[in-house]
PDB file of C-alpha atoms in Angstrom:
ATOM      1  CA  MET A   1    -205.780  75.866  67.430  1.00  0.00           C
ATOM      2  CA  GLU A   2    -208.538  78.364  66.595  1.00  0.00           C
ATOM      3  CA  ARG A   3    -209.467  78.830  62.969  1.00  0.00           C
ATOM      4  CA  LYS A   4    -206.533  80.528  61.285  1.00  0.00           C
ATOM      5  CA  HIS A   5    -208.325  83.791  60.466  1.00  0.00           C
ATOM      6  CA  ASP A   6    -209.673  84.139  64.031  1.00  0.00           C
ATOM      7  CA  VAL A   7    -206.280  83.961  65.773  1.00  0.00           C
ATOM      8  CA  LEU A   8    -205.263  87.270  67.341  1.00  0.00           C
ATOM      9  CA  ILE A   9    -201.682  88.330  66.626  1.00  0.00           C
ATOM     10  CA  SER A  10    -200.039  91.120  68.621  1.00  0.00           C
ATOM     11  CA  VAL A  11    -197.387  93.236  66.898  1.00  0.00           C
ATOM     12  CA  CYS A  12    -195.219  95.093  69.419  1.00  0.00           C
ATOM     13  CA  LEU A  13    -193.417  98.253  68.313  1.00  0.00           C
ATOM     14  CA  PRO A  14    -191.016  99.854  70.821  1.00  0.00           C
ATOM     15  CA  VAL A  15    -189.841 103.284  69.692  1.00  0.00           C
ATOM     16  CA  ARG A  16    -187.853 106.292  70.834  1.00  0.00           C
ATOM     17  CA  ASN A  17    -187.585 109.429  68.700  1.00  0.00           C
ATOM     18  CA  GLY A  18    -188.904 107.707  65.603  1.00  0.00           C
ATOM     19  CA  ALA A  19    -191.329 110.362  64.364  1.00  0.00           C
ATOM     20  CA  GLU A  20    -189.811 110.449  60.874  1.00  0.00           C
ATOM     21  CA  ARG A  21    -189.683 106.648  60.473  1.00  0.00           C
ATOM     22  CA  ILE A  22    -192.596 105.048  62.247  1.00  0.00           C
ATOM     23  CA  ALA A  23    -195.430 105.740  59.787  1.00  0.00           C
ATOM     24  CA  SER A  24    -193.949 103.417  57.150  1.00  0.00           C
ATOM     25  CA  VAL A  25    -193.775 100.330  59.359  1.00  0.00           C
ATOM     26  CA  VAL A  26    -197.248 101.045  60.752  1.00  0.00           C
ATOM     27  CA  ARG A  27    -198.644 101.183  57.211  1.00  0.00           C
ATOM     28  CA  SER A  28    -197.105  97.792  56.469  1.00  0.00           C
ATOM     29  CA  ILE A  29    -198.678  96.318  59.618  1.00  0.00           C
ATOM     30  CA  ARG A  30    -202.108  97.759  58.858  1.00  0.00           C
ATOM     31  CA  ALA A  31    -201.840  96.264  55.349  1.00  0.00           C
ATOM     32  CA  GLN A  32    -201.400  92.674  56.579  1.00  0.00           C
ATOM     33  CA  GLU A  33    -203.694  90.141  54.917  1.00  0.00           C
ATOM     34  CA  HIS A  34    -204.196  88.644  58.398  1.00  0.00           C
ATOM     35  CA  THR A  35    -206.400  91.386  59.818  1.00  0.00           C
ATOM     36  CA  GLU A  36    -207.097  89.948  63.285  1.00  0.00           C
ATOM     37  CA  LEU A  37    -204.239  91.823  64.917  1.00  0.00           C
ATOM     38  CA  GLU A  38    -203.397  94.511  67.423  1.00  0.00           C
ATOM     39  CA  LEU A  39    -200.470  96.917  67.194  1.00  0.00           C
ATOM     40  CA  ILE A  40    -198.908  97.939  70.491  1.00  0.00           C
ATOM     41  CA  ILE A  41    -196.684 101.025  70.339  1.00  0.00           C
ATOM     42  CA  SER A  42    -194.523 101.728  73.387  1.00  0.00           C
ATOM     43  CA  ASP A  43    -192.998 105.198  73.178  1.00  0.00           C
ATOM     44  CA  ASN A  44    -189.895 105.414  75.351  1.00  0.00           C
ATOM     45  CA  ALA A  45    -190.294 109.061  76.427  1.00  0.00           C
ATOM     46  CA  SER A  46    -189.496 110.423  72.970  1.00  0.00           C
ATOM     47  CA  THR A  47    -188.371 114.051  72.781  1.00  0.00           C
ATOM     48  CA  ASP A  48    -189.384 114.573  69.137  1.00  0.00           C
ATOM     49  CA  ASP A  49    -192.903 114.441  67.657  1.00  0.00           C
ATOM     50  CA  THR A  50    -193.265 110.660  68.048  1.00  0.00           C
ATOM     51  CA  GLU A  51    -196.166 111.064  70.470  1.00  0.00           C
ATOM     52  CA  GLY A  52    -198.139 113.246  68.086  1.00  0.00           C
ATOM     53  CA  VAL A  53    -197.546 110.911  65.147  1.00  0.00           C
ATOM     54  CA  CYS A  54    -198.520 107.850  67.190  1.00  0.00           C
ATOM     55  CA  ARG A  55    -201.685 109.383  68.599  1.00  0.00           C
ATOM     56  CA  GLU A  56    -202.751 110.328  65.084  1.00  0.00           C
ATOM     57  CA  LEU A  57    -202.077 106.780  63.867  1.00  0.00           C
ATOM     58  CA  ALA A  58    -203.999 105.287  66.808  1.00  0.00           C
ATOM     59  CA  ALA A  59    -206.977 107.553  66.136  1.00  0.00           C
ATOM     60  CA  ALA A  60    -207.119 106.209  62.573  1.00  0.00           C
ATOM     61  CA  ASP A  61    -207.184 102.504  63.508  1.00  0.00           C
ATOM     62  CA  GLU A  62    -208.791 101.018  66.618  1.00  0.00           C
ATOM     63  CA  ARG A  63    -206.376  98.085  66.453  1.00  0.00           C
ATOM     64  CA  ILE A  64    -203.523 100.381  67.553  1.00  0.00           C
ATOM     65  CA  ARG A  65    -202.821 100.755  71.285  1.00  0.00           C
ATOM     66  CA  TYR A  66    -200.400 103.537  72.220  1.00  0.00           C
ATOM     67  CA  PHE A  67    -198.421 103.701  75.473  1.00  0.00           C
ATOM     68  CA  ARG A  68    -195.971 106.424  76.463  1.00  0.00           C
ATOM     69  CA  GLN A  69    -193.295 105.963  79.122  1.00  0.00           C
ATOM     70  CA  SER A  70    -192.964 108.925  81.487  1.00  0.00           C
ATOM     71  CA  GLU A  71    -189.172 108.596  81.430  1.00  0.00           C
ATOM     72  CA  ASN A  72    -186.534 106.765  79.384  1.00  0.00           C
ATOM     73  CA  VAL A  73    -186.692 103.182  80.675  1.00  0.00           C
ATOM     74  CA  GLY A  74    -183.914 101.914  78.402  1.00  0.00           C
ATOM     75  CA  LEU A  75    -183.899 100.012  75.142  1.00  0.00           C
ATOM     76  CA  LEU A  76    -184.489  96.497  76.490  1.00  0.00           C
ATOM     77  CA  ASN A  77    -187.045  97.464  79.115  1.00  0.00           C
ATOM     78  CA  ASN A  78    -189.127  99.182  76.456  1.00  0.00           C
ATOM     79  CA  PHE A  79    -189.075  95.989  74.368  1.00  0.00           C
ATOM     80  CA  ILE A  80    -190.115  93.950  77.400  1.00  0.00           C
ATOM     81  CA  PHE A  81    -192.920  96.362  78.288  1.00  0.00           C
ATOM     82  CA  ALA A  82    -194.326  96.258  74.753  1.00  0.00           C
ATOM     83  CA  GLY A  83    -194.284  92.462  74.737  1.00  0.00           C
ATOM     84  CA  ARG A  84    -196.062  92.244  78.076  1.00  0.00           C
ATOM     85  CA  GLN A  85    -198.976  94.290  76.748  1.00  0.00           C
ATOM     86  CA  ALA A  86    -199.646  91.661  74.066  1.00  0.00           C
ATOM     87  CA  ARG A  87    -202.987  89.854  74.257  1.00  0.00           C
ATOM     88  CA  GLY A  88    -202.688  87.656  71.179  1.00  0.00           C
ATOM     89  CA  THR A  89    -202.032  83.931  71.019  1.00  0.00           C
ATOM     90  CA  PHE A  90    -198.968  84.886  68.994  1.00  0.00           C
ATOM     91  CA  PHE A  91    -196.889  88.060  68.985  1.00  0.00           C
ATOM     92  CA  ARG A  92    -193.817  89.577  67.414  1.00  0.00           C
ATOM     93  CA  TRP A  93    -191.636  92.648  67.806  1.00  0.00           C
ATOM     94  CA  VAL A  94    -190.881  95.112  65.009  1.00  0.00           C
ATOM     95  CA  GLY A  95    -188.438  98.009  64.816  1.00  0.00           C
ATOM     96  CA  ASP A  96    -189.461 101.553  63.946  1.00  0.00           C
ATOM     97  CA  ASP A  97    -187.584 101.384  60.619  1.00  0.00           C
ATOM     98  CA  ASP A  98    -188.768  97.886  59.629  1.00  0.00           C
ATOM     99  CA  TRP A  99    -191.200  96.886  56.892  1.00  0.00           C
ATOM    100  CA  LEU A 100    -193.372  93.738  56.699  1.00  0.00           C
ATOM    101  CA  SER A 101    -194.689  92.225  53.489  1.00  0.00           C
ATOM    102  CA  PRO A 102    -198.503  91.864  53.386  1.00  0.00           C
ATOM    103  CA  HIS A 103    -198.133  88.075  53.769  1.00  0.00           C
ATOM    104  CA  CYS A 104    -195.667  88.199  56.682  1.00  0.00           C
ATOM    105  CA  LEU A 105    -198.019  87.277  59.521  1.00  0.00           C
ATOM    106  CA  SER A 106    -200.188  84.854  57.554  1.00  0.00           C
ATOM    107  CA  ARG A 107    -197.224  82.864  56.215  1.00  0.00           C
ATOM    108  CA  ALA A 108    -195.745  82.495  59.703  1.00  0.00           C
ATOM    109  CA  LEU A 109    -199.128  81.634  61.217  1.00  0.00           C
ATOM    110  CA  ALA A 110    -199.550  78.853  58.652  1.00  0.00           C
ATOM    111  CA  GLU A 111    -196.406  77.193  60.044  1.00  0.00           C
ATOM    112  CA  PHE A 112    -197.884  77.162  63.548  1.00  0.00           C
ATOM    113  CA  GLU A 113    -201.057  75.646  62.137  1.00  0.00           C
ATOM    114  CA  ARG A 114    -199.036  72.977  60.340  1.00  0.00           C
ATOM    115  CA  ASP A 115    -196.960  72.041  63.419  1.00  0.00           C
ATOM    116  CA  GLU A 116    -198.412  72.744  66.863  1.00  0.00           C
ATOM    117  CA  ARG A 117    -195.094  71.923  68.583  1.00  0.00           C
ATOM    118  CA  LEU A 118    -193.619  75.221  67.406  1.00  0.00           C
ATOM    119  CA  ILE A 119    -192.977  78.138  69.752  1.00  0.00           C
ATOM    120  CA  LEU A 120    -191.356  80.451  67.191  1.00  0.00           C
ATOM    121  CA  VAL A 121    -191.359  80.883  63.421  1.00  0.00           C
ATOM    122  CA  THR A 122    -188.557  82.827  61.763  1.00  0.00           C
ATOM    123  CA  MET A 123    -188.548  84.014  58.163  1.00  0.00           C
ATOM    124  CA  GLY A 124    -186.321  85.380  55.455  1.00  0.00           C
ATOM    125  CA  VAL A 125    -185.337  89.009  56.076  1.00  0.00           C
ATOM    126  CA  GLN A 126    -183.679  91.626  53.902  1.00  0.00           C
ATOM    127  CA  PHE A 127    -181.246  93.746  55.921  1.00  0.00           C
ATOM    128  CA  GLU A 128    -180.681  97.330  54.827  1.00  0.00           C
ATOM    129  CA  LEU A 129    -177.237  98.563  55.870  1.00  0.00           C
ATOM    130  CA  GLU A 130    -176.410 102.163  56.709  1.00  0.00           C
ATOM    131  CA  ASN A 131    -174.592 102.600  53.384  1.00  0.00           C
ATOM    132  CA  GLY A 132    -177.753 101.647  51.482  1.00  0.00           C
ATOM    133  CA  VAL A 133    -176.582  98.141  50.587  1.00  0.00           C
ATOM    134  CA  THR A 134    -179.110  95.359  51.191  1.00  0.00           C
ATOM    135  CA  GLU A 135    -178.180  91.878  52.334  1.00  0.00           C
ATOM    136  CA  THR A 136    -180.053  88.620  52.782  1.00  0.00           C
ATOM    137  CA  ALA A 137    -178.979  84.999  53.162  1.00  0.00           C
ATOM    138  CA  PRO A 138    -181.062  81.826  52.781  1.00  0.00           C
ATOM    139  CA  TYR A 139    -181.294  79.515  55.789  1.00  0.00           C
ATOM    140  CA  HIS A 140    -181.808  75.810  55.092  1.00  0.00           C
ATOM    141  CA  GLY A 141    -181.126  74.301  58.527  1.00  0.00           C
ATOM    142  CA  THR A 142    -183.550  71.933  60.248  1.00  0.00           C
ATOM    143  CA  ALA A 143    -181.946  71.441  63.669  1.00  0.00           C
ATOM    144  CA  LEU A 144    -184.008  74.212  65.287  1.00  0.00           C
ATOM    145  CA  ALA A 145    -187.137  72.139  64.603  1.00  0.00           C
ATOM    146  CA  SER A 146    -185.756  69.179  66.576  1.00  0.00           C
ATOM    147  CA  ASP A 147    -187.496  67.806  69.663  1.00  0.00           C
ATOM    148  CA  ASP A 148    -184.062  67.664  71.329  1.00  0.00           C
ATOM    149  CA  PRO A 149    -183.419  70.983  73.143  1.00  0.00           C
ATOM    150  CA  VAL A 150    -179.657  70.466  73.081  1.00  0.00           C
ATOM    151  CA  GLU A 151    -179.632  69.969  69.317  1.00  0.00           C
ATOM    152  CA  ARG A 152    -181.556  73.228  68.969  1.00  0.00           C
ATOM    153  CA  LEU A 153    -179.146  75.005  71.315  1.00  0.00           C
ATOM    154  CA  GLY A 154    -176.163  73.720  69.354  1.00  0.00           C
ATOM    155  CA  GLU A 155    -177.587  75.093  66.114  1.00  0.00           C
ATOM    156  CA  MET A 156    -178.326  78.468  67.681  1.00  0.00           C
ATOM    157  CA  LEU A 157    -174.811  78.730  69.124  1.00  0.00           C
ATOM    158  CA  ARG A 158    -173.392  77.834  65.712  1.00  0.00           C
ATOM    159  CA  LEU A 159    -175.431  80.609  64.126  1.00  0.00           C
ATOM    160  CA  LEU A 160    -174.169  83.115  66.701  1.00  0.00           C
ATOM    161  CA  ASN A 161    -170.660  82.623  65.304  1.00  0.00           C
ATOM    162  CA  THR A 162    -171.758  82.987  61.656  1.00  0.00           C
ATOM    163  CA  SER A 163    -173.684  85.636  59.671  1.00  0.00           C
ATOM    164  CA  TYR A 164    -176.451  87.670  61.320  1.00  0.00           C
ATOM    165  CA  ALA A 165    -178.316  87.585  57.975  1.00  0.00           C
ATOM    166  CA  LEU A 166    -179.125  83.860  58.138  1.00  0.00           C
ATOM    167  CA  ILE A 167    -181.807  84.012  60.795  1.00  0.00           C
ATOM    168  CA  ASP A 168    -183.329  86.728  62.998  1.00  0.00           C
ATOM    169  CA  PRO A 169    -185.140  85.024  65.897  1.00  0.00           C
ATOM    170  CA  LEU A 170    -185.988  88.130  67.902  1.00  0.00           C
ATOM    171  CA  TYR A 171    -188.144  89.353  65.039  1.00  0.00           C
ATOM    172  CA  GLY A 172    -189.990  86.118  64.319  1.00  0.00           C
ATOM    173  CA  LEU A 173    -193.578  85.262  65.225  1.00  0.00           C
ATOM    174  CA  MET A 174    -193.707  83.791  68.740  1.00  0.00           C
ATOM    175  CA  ARG A 175    -196.094  81.822  70.919  1.00  0.00           C
ATOM    176  CA  ARG A 176    -196.808  84.370  73.649  1.00  0.00           C
ATOM    177  CA  GLU A 177    -197.462  82.044  76.599  1.00  0.00           C
ATOM    178  CA  THR A 178    -194.080  80.344  76.071  1.00  0.00           C
ATOM    179  CA  ILE A 179    -191.827  83.276  75.188  1.00  0.00           C
ATOM    180  CA  ILE A 180    -192.975  86.155  77.410  1.00  0.00           C
ATOM    181  CA  PRO A 181    -192.127  84.375  80.724  1.00  0.00           C
ATOM    182  CA  ILE A 182    -188.496  83.770  79.669  1.00  0.00           C
ATOM    183  CA  PRO A 183    -186.411  86.210  81.759  1.00  0.00           C
ATOM    184  CA  ARG A 184    -184.186  88.753  80.039  1.00  0.00           C
ATOM    185  CA  ARG A 185    -181.167  90.435  81.613  1.00  0.00           C
ATOM    186  CA  ASN A 186    -180.118  93.927  80.533  1.00  0.00           C
ATOM    187  CA  MET A 187    -176.610  93.419  79.157  1.00  0.00           C
ATOM    188  CA  LEU A 188    -174.591  93.521  75.964  1.00  0.00           C
ATOM    189  CA  ARG A 189    -175.455  90.704  73.527  1.00  0.00           C
ATOM    190  CA  GLU A 190    -178.651  90.034  75.435  1.00  0.00           C
ATOM    191  CA  ASP A 191    -180.371  89.418  72.112  1.00  0.00           C
ATOM    192  CA  GLN A 192    -178.042  86.481  71.435  1.00  0.00           C
ATOM    193  CA  ILE A 193    -178.572  85.105  74.930  1.00  0.00           C
ATOM    194  CA  PHE A 194    -182.345  85.394  74.576  1.00  0.00           C
ATOM    195  CA  ALA A 195    -182.179  83.558  71.243  1.00  0.00           C
ATOM    196  CA  ALA A 196    -180.323  80.687  72.937  1.00  0.00           C
ATOM    197  CA  LYS A 197    -182.902  80.585  75.742  1.00  0.00           C
ATOM    198  CA  MET A 198    -185.697  80.393  73.184  1.00  0.00           C
ATOM    199  CA  ALA A 199    -183.891  77.576  71.378  1.00  0.00           C
ATOM    200  CA  LEU A 200    -183.935  75.575  74.610  1.00  0.00           C
ATOM    201  CA  ALA A 201    -187.628  76.361  75.171  1.00  0.00           C
ATOM    202  CA  GLY A 202    -189.098  74.549  72.163  1.00  0.00           C
ATOM    203  CA  PRO A 203    -188.957  73.744  68.424  1.00  0.00           C
ATOM    204  CA  TRP A 204    -188.865  76.477  65.799  1.00  0.00           C
ATOM    205  CA  GLY A 205    -190.180  76.709  62.263  1.00  0.00           C
ATOM    206  CA  HIS A 206    -188.832  78.780  59.387  1.00  0.00           C
ATOM    207  CA  VAL A 207    -190.325  80.371  56.270  1.00  0.00           C
ATOM    208  CA  GLY A 208    -187.599  80.716  53.652  1.00  0.00           C
ATOM    209  CA  GLU A 209    -189.419  83.422  51.723  1.00  0.00           C
ATOM    210  CA  VAL A 210    -188.197  86.978  52.406  1.00  0.00           C
ATOM    211  CA  LEU A 211    -191.127  88.530  54.271  1.00  0.00           C
ATOM    212  CA  GLY A 212    -189.683  91.717  55.709  1.00  0.00           C
ATOM    213  CA  ARG A 213    -186.978  94.333  55.731  1.00  0.00           C
ATOM    214  CA  ARG A 214    -184.979  95.570  58.695  1.00  0.00           C
ATOM    215  CA  GLY A 215    -182.556  98.415  59.123  1.00  0.00           C
ATOM    216  CA  TRP A 216    -179.175  97.167  60.340  1.00  0.00           C
ATOM    217  CA  ARG A 217    -176.817  99.378  62.330  1.00  0.00           C
ATOM    218  CA  ASP A 218    -173.394  97.967  63.087  1.00  0.00           C
ATOM    219  CA  GLU A 219    -172.981  99.720  66.425  1.00  0.00           C
ATOM    220  CA  SER A 220    -169.898  99.407  68.594  1.00  0.00           C
ATOM    221  CA  ARG A 221    -170.201  97.787  72.008  1.00  0.00           C
ATOM    222  CA  LYS A 222    -169.698 101.165  73.664  1.00  0.00           C
ATOM    223  CA  VAL A 223    -172.494 102.816  71.686  1.00  0.00           C
ATOM    224  CA  LEU A 224    -174.892  99.928  72.259  1.00  0.00           C
ATOM    225  CA  GLY A 225    -173.928  99.859  75.932  1.00  0.00           C
ATOM    226  CA  ARG A 226    -174.981 103.491  76.284  1.00  0.00           C
ATOM    227  CA  ARG A 227    -178.322 102.753  74.599  1.00  0.00           C
ATOM    228  CA  LEU A 228    -178.875  99.851  76.987  1.00  0.00           C
ATOM    229  CA  GLY A 229    -177.697 101.845  79.994  1.00  0.00           C
ATOM    230  CA  VAL A 230    -175.125  99.251  81.115  1.00  0.00           C
ATOM    231  CA  PRO A 231    -171.728 100.023  82.727  1.00  0.00           C
ATOM    232  CA  ALA A 232    -168.999 100.997  80.237  1.00  0.00           C
ATOM    233  CA  TRP A 233    -166.590  98.318  81.497  1.00  0.00           C
ATOM    234  CA  THR A 234    -168.892  95.547  80.282  1.00  0.00           C
ATOM    235  CA  ALA A 235    -167.927  96.371  76.678  1.00  0.00           C
ATOM    236  CA  HIS A 236    -164.484  94.914  77.417  1.00  0.00           C
ATOM    237  CA  ALA A 237    -165.879  91.693  78.890  1.00  0.00           C
ATOM    238  CA  ALA A 238    -168.912  91.093  76.678  1.00  0.00           C
ATOM    239  CA  THR A 239    -167.955  87.572  75.577  1.00  0.00           C
ATOM    240  CA  THR A 240    -167.132  86.411  79.102  1.00  0.00           C
ATOM    241  CA  LEU A 241    -170.346  87.870  80.535  1.00  0.00           C
ATOM    242  CA  GLN A 242    -172.342  86.298  77.713  1.00  0.00           C
ATOM    243  CA  GLY A 243    -170.765  82.918  78.417  1.00  0.00           C
ATOM    244  CA  VAL A 244    -171.506  83.216  82.132  1.00  0.00           C
ATOM    245  CA  GLU A 245    -175.176  84.047  81.491  1.00  0.00           C
ATOM    246  CA  LEU A 246    -175.553  81.212  78.980  1.00  0.00           C
ATOM    247  CA  MET A 247    -174.048  78.744  81.437  1.00  0.00           C
ATOM    248  CA  ARG A 248    -176.214  80.051  84.278  1.00  0.00           C
ATOM    249  CA  TRP A 249    -179.320  79.443  82.196  1.00  0.00           C
ATOM    250  CA  VAL A 250    -178.219  75.961  81.131  1.00  0.00           C
ATOM    251  CA  ASN A 251    -177.611  75.105  84.791  1.00  0.00           C
ATOM    252  CA  THR A 252    -180.979  76.391  86.024  1.00  0.00           C
ATOM    253  CA  VAL A 253    -183.541  75.721  83.265  1.00  0.00           C
ATOM    254  CA  ASP A 254    -185.795  73.005  84.667  1.00  0.00           C
ATOM    255  CA  HIS A 255    -186.745  70.841  81.683  1.00  0.00           C
ATOM    256  CA  LEU A 256    -183.321  69.355  80.866  1.00  0.00           C
ATOM    257  CA  GLU A 257    -182.426  65.799  81.826  1.00  0.00           C
ATOM    258  CA  PRO A 258    -178.986  65.348  83.495  1.00  0.00           C
ATOM    259  CA  GLU A 259    -177.467  63.970  80.290  1.00  0.00           C
ATOM    260  CA  GLN A 260    -178.914  66.844  78.262  1.00  0.00           C
ATOM    261  CA  ARG A 261    -177.537  69.369  80.749  1.00  0.00           C
ATOM    262  CA  ARG A 262    -174.048  67.882  80.409  1.00  0.00           C
ATOM    263  CA  ARG A 263    -174.264  68.095  76.630  1.00  0.00           C
ATOM    264  CA  ALA A 264    -175.541  71.663  76.804  1.00  0.00           C
ATOM    265  CA  ARG A 265    -172.670  72.729  79.076  1.00  0.00           C
ATOM    266  CA  ALA A 266    -170.178  71.219  76.653  1.00  0.00           C
ATOM    267  CA  LEU A 267    -171.755  73.183  73.796  1.00  0.00           C
ATOM    268  CA  VAL A 268    -171.488  76.456  75.706  1.00  0.00           C
ATOM    269  CA  TYR A 269    -167.815  75.778  76.519  1.00  0.00           C
ATOM    270  CA  ARG A 270    -167.147  75.042  72.845  1.00  0.00           C
ATOM    271  CA  TRP A 271    -169.008  78.154  71.720  1.00  0.00           C
ATOM    272  CA  TYR A 272    -167.079  80.299  74.221  1.00  0.00           C
ATOM    273  CA  ALA A 273    -163.714  78.982  73.064  1.00  0.00           C
ATOM    274  CA  GLY A 274    -164.628  79.640  69.433  1.00  0.00           C
ATOM    275  CA  ARG A 275    -165.865  83.161  70.145  1.00  0.00           C
ATOM    276  CA  GLN A 276    -162.728  83.995  72.137  1.00  0.00           C
ATOM    277  CA  ARG A 277    -160.502  82.777  69.294  1.00  0.00           C
ATOM    278  CA  ARG A 278    -162.459  84.938  66.867  1.00  0.00           C
ATOM    279  CA  ASP A 279    -162.269  87.978  69.159  1.00  0.00           C
ATOM    280  CA  TRP A 280    -158.525  87.604  69.610  1.00  0.00           C
ATOM    281  CA  GLY A 281    -158.102  87.154  65.871  1.00  0.00           C
ATOM    282  CA  ASN A 282    -159.991  90.381  65.229  1.00  0.00           C
ATOM    283  CA  ARG A 283    -157.870  92.226  67.788  1.00  0.00           C
ATOM    284  CA  GLY A 284    -154.721  90.901  66.134  1.00  0.00           C
ATOM    285  CA  LYS A 285    -155.846  92.149  62.716  1.00  0.00           C
ATOM    286  CA  LYS A 286    -156.670  95.559  64.177  1.00  0.00           C
ATOM    287  CA  LEU A 287    -153.248  95.825  65.825  1.00  0.00           C
ATOM    288  CA  ALA A 288    -151.566  94.809  62.572  1.00  0.00           C
ATOM    289  CA  ARG A 289    -153.416  97.553  60.687  1.00  0.00           C
ATOM    290  CA  LEU A 290    -152.454 100.117  63.317  1.00  0.00           C
ATOM    291  CA  ALA A 291    -148.828  99.005  63.133  1.00  0.00           C
ATOM    292  CA  GLY A 292    -148.894  99.376  59.341  1.00  0.00           C
ATOM    293  CA  VAL A 293    -150.276 102.903  59.629  1.00  0.00           C
ATOM    294  CA  ALA A 294    -147.598 103.796  62.189  1.00  0.00           C
ATOM    295  CA  ARG A 295    -144.796 102.534  59.915  1.00  0.00           C
ATOM    296  CA  ALA A 296    -146.192 104.504  56.992  1.00  0.00           C
TER     297      ALA A 296
END
């Protein structure tokens, strides 16, 4: 690896109508102690003053590269576009209402320097809910650092059925040449599918220290589906479609041995059964509440 301070890191910021929010996260990126960075802003055809704010920010710092989409390309496609503009050895995405501590990039980069196997380094994150409550949870697992891709997949699938606050892989620091080529399909829960694909791709590291803050919106499937631009009916089949895509990837990824592929399939089946039980349990609780309201 190059000397730590000479390694270029790309920070990719997709945004739509974020004029009132974006300056804060940009300030936190410009304040990083690791200064060898570029900030890529991809404006998804915003209809507010996002363009004006971004052009002013870019004029103030030559490390900022601003792109504007001529039309709304959708939430995921804007993320993908921003990532593909990255030129750094490592890159990460940020949201327009996020905040990074000054040590965020340098702490994660130190993990890559310590272990050159790693393709991704996650970190502690504080989630800010819409009601103003903040939430964080320590993660102490080690399975994602394993050399066994199936062990890593199993841990990621386990995390998908637990708290979102434990680990946030899509907002970690990533090795660009490994992560960018992984295909992404525009669908509900694509973020979870992409996390599983990355788990199969290589070992991860983790910094337990809380190094950032993210806004967390608990959006319904229908609302998120509209933001992604996917058919409305997919909201009613999200778990099944997620399972199908996970299994398709397990069956086609080329670096698994036959025995590993069998183990990976079994893990996906087990995850699917667990998720379906949870979904049905949630539906049952909702029906019970509705019945109670009706009786009252």
